[in-house]
XYZ file of C-alpha atoms in Angstrom:
427
model
C 0.000 0.000 0.000
C 2.863 2.388 0.772
C 4.387 1.510 -2.608
C 1.215 2.767 -4.303
C 0.838 5.945 -2.224
C 4.457 7.114 -2.420
C 4.403 7.984 -6.150
C 1.058 9.724 -5.643
C 2.524 11.734 -2.751
C 5.598 12.636 -4.825
C 3.397 13.693 -7.739
C 1.299 15.869 -5.457
C 4.430 17.432 -3.947
C 5.848 18.123 -7.411
C 2.551 19.668 -8.501
C 2.433 21.856 -5.364
C 6.038 22.983 -5.838
C 5.317 23.845 -9.477
C 2.211 25.779 -8.426
C 4.195 27.637 -5.781
C 6.824 28.690 -8.311
C 4.140 29.973 -10.672
C 2.447 31.835 -7.806
C 5.714 33.484 -6.769
C 6.419 34.605 -10.330
C 2.894 36.056 -10.593
C 3.190 37.887 -7.273
C 6.348 39.724 -8.338
C 4.245 41.939 -10.626
C 2.283 43.154 -7.599
C 5.425 44.013 -5.668
C 6.646 45.999 -8.675
C 3.398 47.961 -8.989
C 2.976 49.037 -5.379
C 6.654 49.997 -5.193
C 6.186 52.103 -8.318
C 3.064 53.808 -6.931
C 4.536 54.461 -3.480
C 7.687 56.062 -4.909
C 5.633 58.469 -7.017
C 4.702 60.163 -3.726
C 8.304 61.392 -3.511
C 7.723 63.204 -6.817
C 4.255 64.433 -5.839
C 5.474 66.085 -2.618
C 7.713 68.806 -4.146
C 5.305 69.163 -7.088
C 2.225 69.809 -4.934
C 4.299 71.801 -2.430
C 5.124 74.267 -5.188
C 1.693 74.177 -6.822
C -0.217 74.901 -3.606
C 2.567 76.890 -1.854
C 2.741 74.487 1.102
C 5.058 74.328 4.119
C 7.057 71.116 4.679
C 4.573 70.044 7.339
C 1.603 70.595 5.001
C 3.372 68.767 2.150
C 3.972 65.769 4.401
C 0.191 65.351 4.669
C 0.602 63.485 1.375
C 2.460 60.711 3.169
C 0.207 61.092 6.211
C -2.946 60.353 4.199
C -1.272 57.648 2.103
C 0.238 55.683 4.972
C -2.560 56.613 7.353
C -4.717 54.284 5.270
C -2.607 51.383 6.524
C -3.578 52.210 10.097
C -7.295 52.381 9.333
C -7.583 49.560 6.793
C -5.006 46.936 7.860
C -6.926 45.083 10.571
C -10.201 44.970 8.582
C -8.130 43.844 5.594
C -6.543 41.070 7.652
C -9.976 39.886 8.768
C -11.297 40.050 5.196
C -8.363 38.050 3.816
C -8.938 35.453 6.553
C -12.421 34.927 5.097
C -11.823 35.173 1.333
C -8.191 34.048 1.013
C -5.076 35.651 -0.462
C -6.052 35.468 -4.148
C -9.428 37.254 -3.817
C -7.783 39.757 -1.470
C -5.271 40.582 -4.199
C -8.017 41.108 -6.816
C -9.972 43.372 -4.436
C -6.853 45.355 -3.572
C -5.974 45.936 -7.228
C -9.504 47.138 -7.976
C -9.610 49.609 -5.078
C -6.147 50.947 -5.974
C -7.302 51.526 -9.544
C -10.274 53.564 -8.292
C -7.909 55.676 -6.182
C -5.751 56.443 -9.231
C -8.806 57.473 -11.247
C -9.742 59.965 -8.502
C -6.602 61.945 -9.392
C -8.398 63.156 -12.532
C -11.126 65.195 -10.762
C -8.657 66.238 -8.041
C -6.322 67.743 -10.638
C -9.179 69.185 -12.685
C -10.670 70.995 -9.677
C -7.218 71.909 -8.337
C -8.127 71.091 -4.720
C -5.378 69.782 -2.429
C -7.857 67.981 -0.127
C -9.130 65.908 -3.067
C -5.567 64.820 -3.864
C -5.229 63.655 -0.265
C -8.510 61.725 -0.480
C -7.437 60.066 -3.746
C -4.166 59.016 -2.096
C -6.082 57.549 0.841
C -8.275 55.400 -1.445
C -5.253 54.326 -3.481
C -3.350 53.357 -0.327
C -6.357 51.437 1.018
C -6.141 49.137 -1.996
C -2.386 48.754 -1.606
C -2.903 47.887 2.070
C -5.165 45.023 1.066
C -2.503 43.920 -1.426
C 0.169 44.013 1.279
C -1.945 41.993 3.723
C -2.574 39.395 1.017
C 0.713 39.176 -0.882
C 3.363 39.389 1.878
C 2.153 36.374 3.907
C 1.290 34.585 0.626
C 4.960 34.696 -0.332
C 6.017 33.634 3.174
C 3.864 30.479 3.203
C 4.727 29.396 -0.363
C 7.682 27.342 0.822
C 9.709 26.374 3.916
C 9.532 28.831 6.836
C 13.334 28.626 7.154
C 13.783 30.447 3.823
C 10.771 32.788 4.161
C 12.988 35.871 4.720
C 15.068 35.072 1.650
C 11.967 34.397 -0.467
C 10.188 37.581 0.608
C 13.380 39.597 0.129
C 13.665 38.317 -3.444
C 10.104 39.330 -4.322
C 10.604 42.663 -2.554
C 13.528 43.244 -4.934
C 10.935 43.697 -7.667
C 9.190 46.198 -5.400
C 12.463 48.113 -5.459
C 12.625 47.789 -9.236
C 9.324 49.679 -9.318
C 10.683 52.374 -6.993
C 13.795 52.662 -9.193
C 11.825 53.181 -12.398
C 9.194 55.513 -10.897
C 11.460 58.596 -10.402
C 12.310 58.713 -14.118
C 8.666 58.239 -15.042
C 7.516 60.907 -12.572
C 10.263 63.399 -13.423
C 9.522 63.030 -17.129
C 5.727 63.400 -16.952
C 5.088 65.468 -13.825
C 8.002 67.924 -13.873
C 8.276 68.263 -17.669
C 5.729 71.074 -17.760
C 7.365 72.909 -14.876
C 10.833 72.790 -16.433
C 9.756 73.581 -19.991
C 9.646 77.296 -19.304
C 6.057 77.599 -20.532
C 4.609 81.001 -19.720
C 0.984 82.022 -19.344
C -1.718 82.949 -16.906
C -2.109 81.188 -13.579
C -5.193 79.434 -14.965
C -3.149 78.097 -17.890
C -0.462 76.953 -15.474
C -3.063 75.032 -13.495
C -4.239 73.284 -16.677
C -0.668 72.226 -17.461
C -0.196 70.996 -13.898
C -3.481 69.113 -13.946
C -2.703 67.243 -17.147
C 0.794 66.409 -15.882
C -0.668 64.584 -12.880
C -3.693 63.076 -14.605
C -1.858 61.096 -17.280
C 0.531 59.094 -15.027
C -2.228 58.012 -12.654
C -4.668 57.227 -15.455
C -2.078 54.869 -16.970
C -1.495 53.268 -13.560
C -5.267 52.835 -13.047
C -5.545 51.015 -16.379
C -2.599 48.756 -15.541
C -4.046 47.859 -12.141
C -7.403 46.954 -13.670
C -5.684 44.689 -16.185
C -3.774 42.979 -13.359
C -7.024 42.523 -11.399
C -8.596 40.739 -14.368
C -5.507 38.567 -14.888
C -5.290 37.525 -11.218
C -8.995 36.715 -11.097
C -8.396 34.045 -13.766
C -5.009 32.725 -12.571
C -4.977 29.288 -10.938
C -3.111 29.922 -7.703
C -2.933 27.892 -4.456
C -6.064 28.554 -2.374
C -4.400 29.820 0.812
C -5.060 32.395 3.514
C -8.479 31.387 4.783
C -8.708 30.795 8.538
C -11.295 29.455 10.960
C -12.673 32.529 12.750
C -13.991 30.348 15.564
C -10.424 29.435 16.493
C -8.450 32.477 15.335
C -9.047 36.056 16.438
C -7.026 39.258 16.041
C -6.440 39.153 19.812
C -4.490 35.901 19.500
C -1.864 37.438 17.230
C -1.129 40.119 19.862
C 0.005 37.396 22.283
C 3.270 36.997 20.381
C 6.030 39.223 21.761
C 8.181 39.024 18.612
C 5.181 40.118 16.542
C 4.557 43.179 18.735
C 8.231 44.173 18.669
C 8.245 43.529 14.915
C 5.264 45.856 14.503
C 7.272 48.629 16.194
C 10.160 47.782 13.861
C 7.915 48.055 10.789
C 6.530 51.368 12.099
C 9.996 52.875 12.510
C 11.511 51.354 9.378
C 8.744 52.468 7.009
C 8.728 55.862 8.726
C 12.483 56.296 8.242
C 12.512 55.014 4.658
C 9.570 57.193 3.603
C 10.879 60.271 5.442
C 14.255 60.028 3.725
C 12.672 59.532 0.299
C 10.213 62.388 0.898
C 12.963 64.905 1.633
C 15.532 63.757 -0.936
C 14.526 66.237 -3.646
C 14.589 69.176 -1.236
C 17.851 67.907 0.295
C 19.568 67.641 -3.104
C 18.093 71.000 -4.117
C 20.015 72.666 -1.262
C 22.968 74.675 -2.695
C 25.163 73.402 0.152
C 24.507 69.785 -0.856
C 24.127 69.503 -4.648
C 22.105 72.506 -5.869
C 20.115 70.350 -8.311
C 16.850 71.431 -9.910
C 13.765 69.504 -8.838
C 13.600 67.463 -12.060
C 17.318 66.597 -11.832
C 17.039 65.732 -8.138
C 13.996 63.531 -8.851
C 16.121 61.335 -11.081
C 18.686 60.880 -8.307
C 15.977 59.285 -6.168
C 16.491 56.276 -8.442
C 19.897 55.741 -6.803
C 18.246 55.571 -3.380
C 15.593 53.055 -4.449
C 17.898 51.327 -6.930
C 20.301 50.611 -4.089
C 17.443 48.904 -2.279
C 16.785 46.763 -5.348
C 20.418 45.652 -5.651
C 20.647 45.072 -1.908
C 17.595 42.826 -1.916
C 19.036 40.545 -4.570
C 22.286 40.371 -2.595
C 20.436 39.944 0.691
C 18.321 37.094 -0.655
C 21.552 35.175 -1.321
C 23.328 36.197 1.901
C 20.399 35.132 4.091
C 20.631 31.622 2.679
C 23.836 31.359 4.768
C 23.603 34.059 7.480
C 20.709 34.429 9.917
C 18.196 37.097 8.925
C 18.391 38.798 12.329
C 22.153 39.344 12.096
C 21.894 40.751 8.575
C 19.143 43.105 9.755
C 21.241 44.335 12.700
C 24.298 44.924 10.499
C 22.355 46.880 7.875
C 20.721 49.071 10.529
C 24.121 50.037 11.954
C 25.515 50.994 8.532
C 22.384 53.005 7.725
C 22.830 54.994 10.945
C 26.473 55.708 10.083
C 25.586 56.971 6.595
C 22.902 59.326 7.909
C 25.296 60.725 10.527
C 27.705 61.559 7.678
C 24.903 63.183 5.677
C 23.945 65.355 8.668
C 27.509 66.379 9.608
C 28.952 67.080 6.148
C 27.954 68.985 2.987
C 28.460 68.539 -0.746
C 28.911 65.276 -2.600
C 29.800 63.324 0.554
C 26.474 64.172 2.178
C 24.573 63.533 -1.070
C 25.980 60.065 -1.732
C 25.819 59.071 1.927
C 22.083 59.697 2.126
C 21.522 57.983 -1.232
C 23.584 55.027 0.002
C 21.124 54.388 2.826
C 18.849 52.773 0.229
C 21.301 49.908 -0.262
C 21.127 49.002 3.427
C 17.382 49.593 3.665
C 17.025 46.817 1.113
C 16.351 43.772 3.279
C 14.767 45.518 6.247
C 11.039 45.449 5.497
C 10.812 41.848 4.212
C 13.148 40.620 6.954
C 11.279 42.323 9.799
C 7.985 41.149 8.298
C 8.981 37.493 7.930
C 10.680 37.382 11.357
C 7.594 38.897 12.978
C 5.113 36.380 11.504
C 7.387 33.407 12.138
C 5.643 30.638 14.138
C 2.248 32.394 14.193
C 0.425 29.384 12.730
C -3.254 30.065 12.053
C -2.818 33.610 13.383
C -0.608 34.501 10.400
C -3.235 36.446 8.422
C -4.168 38.519 11.479
C -0.474 38.987 12.282
C 0.034 40.262 8.754
C -2.762 42.759 9.363
C -1.044 43.915 12.562
C 2.229 44.486 10.699
C 0.529 46.351 7.877
C -1.176 48.437 10.556
C 2.307 49.457 11.676
C 3.070 50.817 8.192
C 1.310 53.938 9.508
C 4.842 54.881 10.528
C 5.124 56.169 6.972
C 2.463 58.725 7.901
C 3.738 59.752 11.348
C 7.551 59.865 11.045
C 7.704 62.007 7.847
C 5.186 64.434 9.381
C 7.387 64.789 12.483
C 10.432 65.276 10.263
C 8.457 67.926 8.361
C 7.946 69.830 11.614
C 11.678 69.487 12.339
C 12.575 70.662 8.816
C 10.433 73.783 9.241
C 12.145 74.571 12.557
C 15.793 73.423 12.256
C 16.261 72.810 8.520
C 16.077 69.803 6.198
C 19.605 68.525 6.810
C 19.412 68.430 10.614
C 15.927 66.887 10.462
C 17.553 63.615 9.331
C 18.496 63.019 12.965
C 15.057 61.458 13.368
C 15.683 58.436 11.075
C 18.864 57.674 13.060
C 16.726 56.925 16.112
C 14.514 54.649 14.006
C 17.439 52.548 12.773
C 18.782 52.216 16.316
C 15.660 50.278 17.332
C 15.732 48.187 14.139
C 19.258 47.092 15.029
C 17.998 45.950 18.431
C 15.123 43.995 16.892
C 17.396 42.167 14.465
C 19.927 41.166 17.102
C 17.602 40.384 19.994
C 13.909 41.284 19.707
C 13.042 38.967 16.821
C 13.204 35.725 18.846
C 9.786 34.003 18.504
C 7.945 34.170 21.818
C 4.295 33.475 22.628
C 3.619 35.259 25.918
C 1.319 32.542 27.180
C 3.495 29.657 26.031
C 7.210 29.661 26.949
C 7.771 26.595 24.766
C 7.788 28.805 21.679
C 10.646 31.040 22.792
C 13.052 29.817 20.150
C 13.258 28.034 16.848
């Protein structure tokens, strides 16, 4: 009897492995798209700051509304994914994100800043649902031992999107501003409106196409949980998940804050004196470094523990920011851009370490971690207040504090612990 069942078992395993590979390849397109969309915020900030004559604090409301959606939507999204599964969660997330992009058209047409913020909130709500669905999907499509490496590899395509986006945004959004076109203020608003409408209309169309494609793809039916046994409260019992949520909060906050101020930082005559369109292109070095680092990190973490790699990268990131704060010119410019390389593995590594050993609480744990992405709303806003009071360069002191905690989490805080069950204290 065992002779008969063994080939069947092997065939099923081979089929599952093949399905997992196909699912991973399909999911990389999602990581690319939300990286692309998120990075466009770095272009929108100086553009809308100039268009509406905003202070740094007011301009950071862009990131506040975008990442604030994670705080409001993440837990409901985690509960929804627990009922409908990862695949349907992805389709729903793509659809909502597309609607958010389409809302940029009336926002630009009416030239109302509050409508831009609302459109960003809707767009980010869809991306939140994508994050809650896709990140744990990648983690469970294979052995838990290599989850960090696997998620880091797919996140590399997220960084590919953030690397391409600055060129796309600088070309379409800033082209009208740098063309030297003269005219009335009303004509200027029309030029500005069309510059913003076209990029987001194209993104909306792409997201809708992806939603249709994913609705027909045959992917492993994963992510559903038994609500009678699993509740959001259970996921909060894990100490390493709670500490990981703080790590996600601070990491996303630091990464987004740095990206949000890069154009203004490079525009400073004491740093590089670049125009906004030129500086926008240099953002690609920041996000491109993250892309390269994720490919390298995916290989390194096959041999070195994810926690140690995380701690090392956090220390180097702190050192680079200290240099950027203390010095001027090219040294400061390339130091701050170099932080991207060491940011590379942080989000996927913190995420996978935090959901390690959660069992049937994984989908809710994923919702908790995506809730913590609200750091991208809070930290940049605080840095905006600092920039208005002490200057852009000195305001980078704030991300240093964030990376200090991330170093602690990688070296010590990531050990799996269930508060009510000491037996789970280590792998």
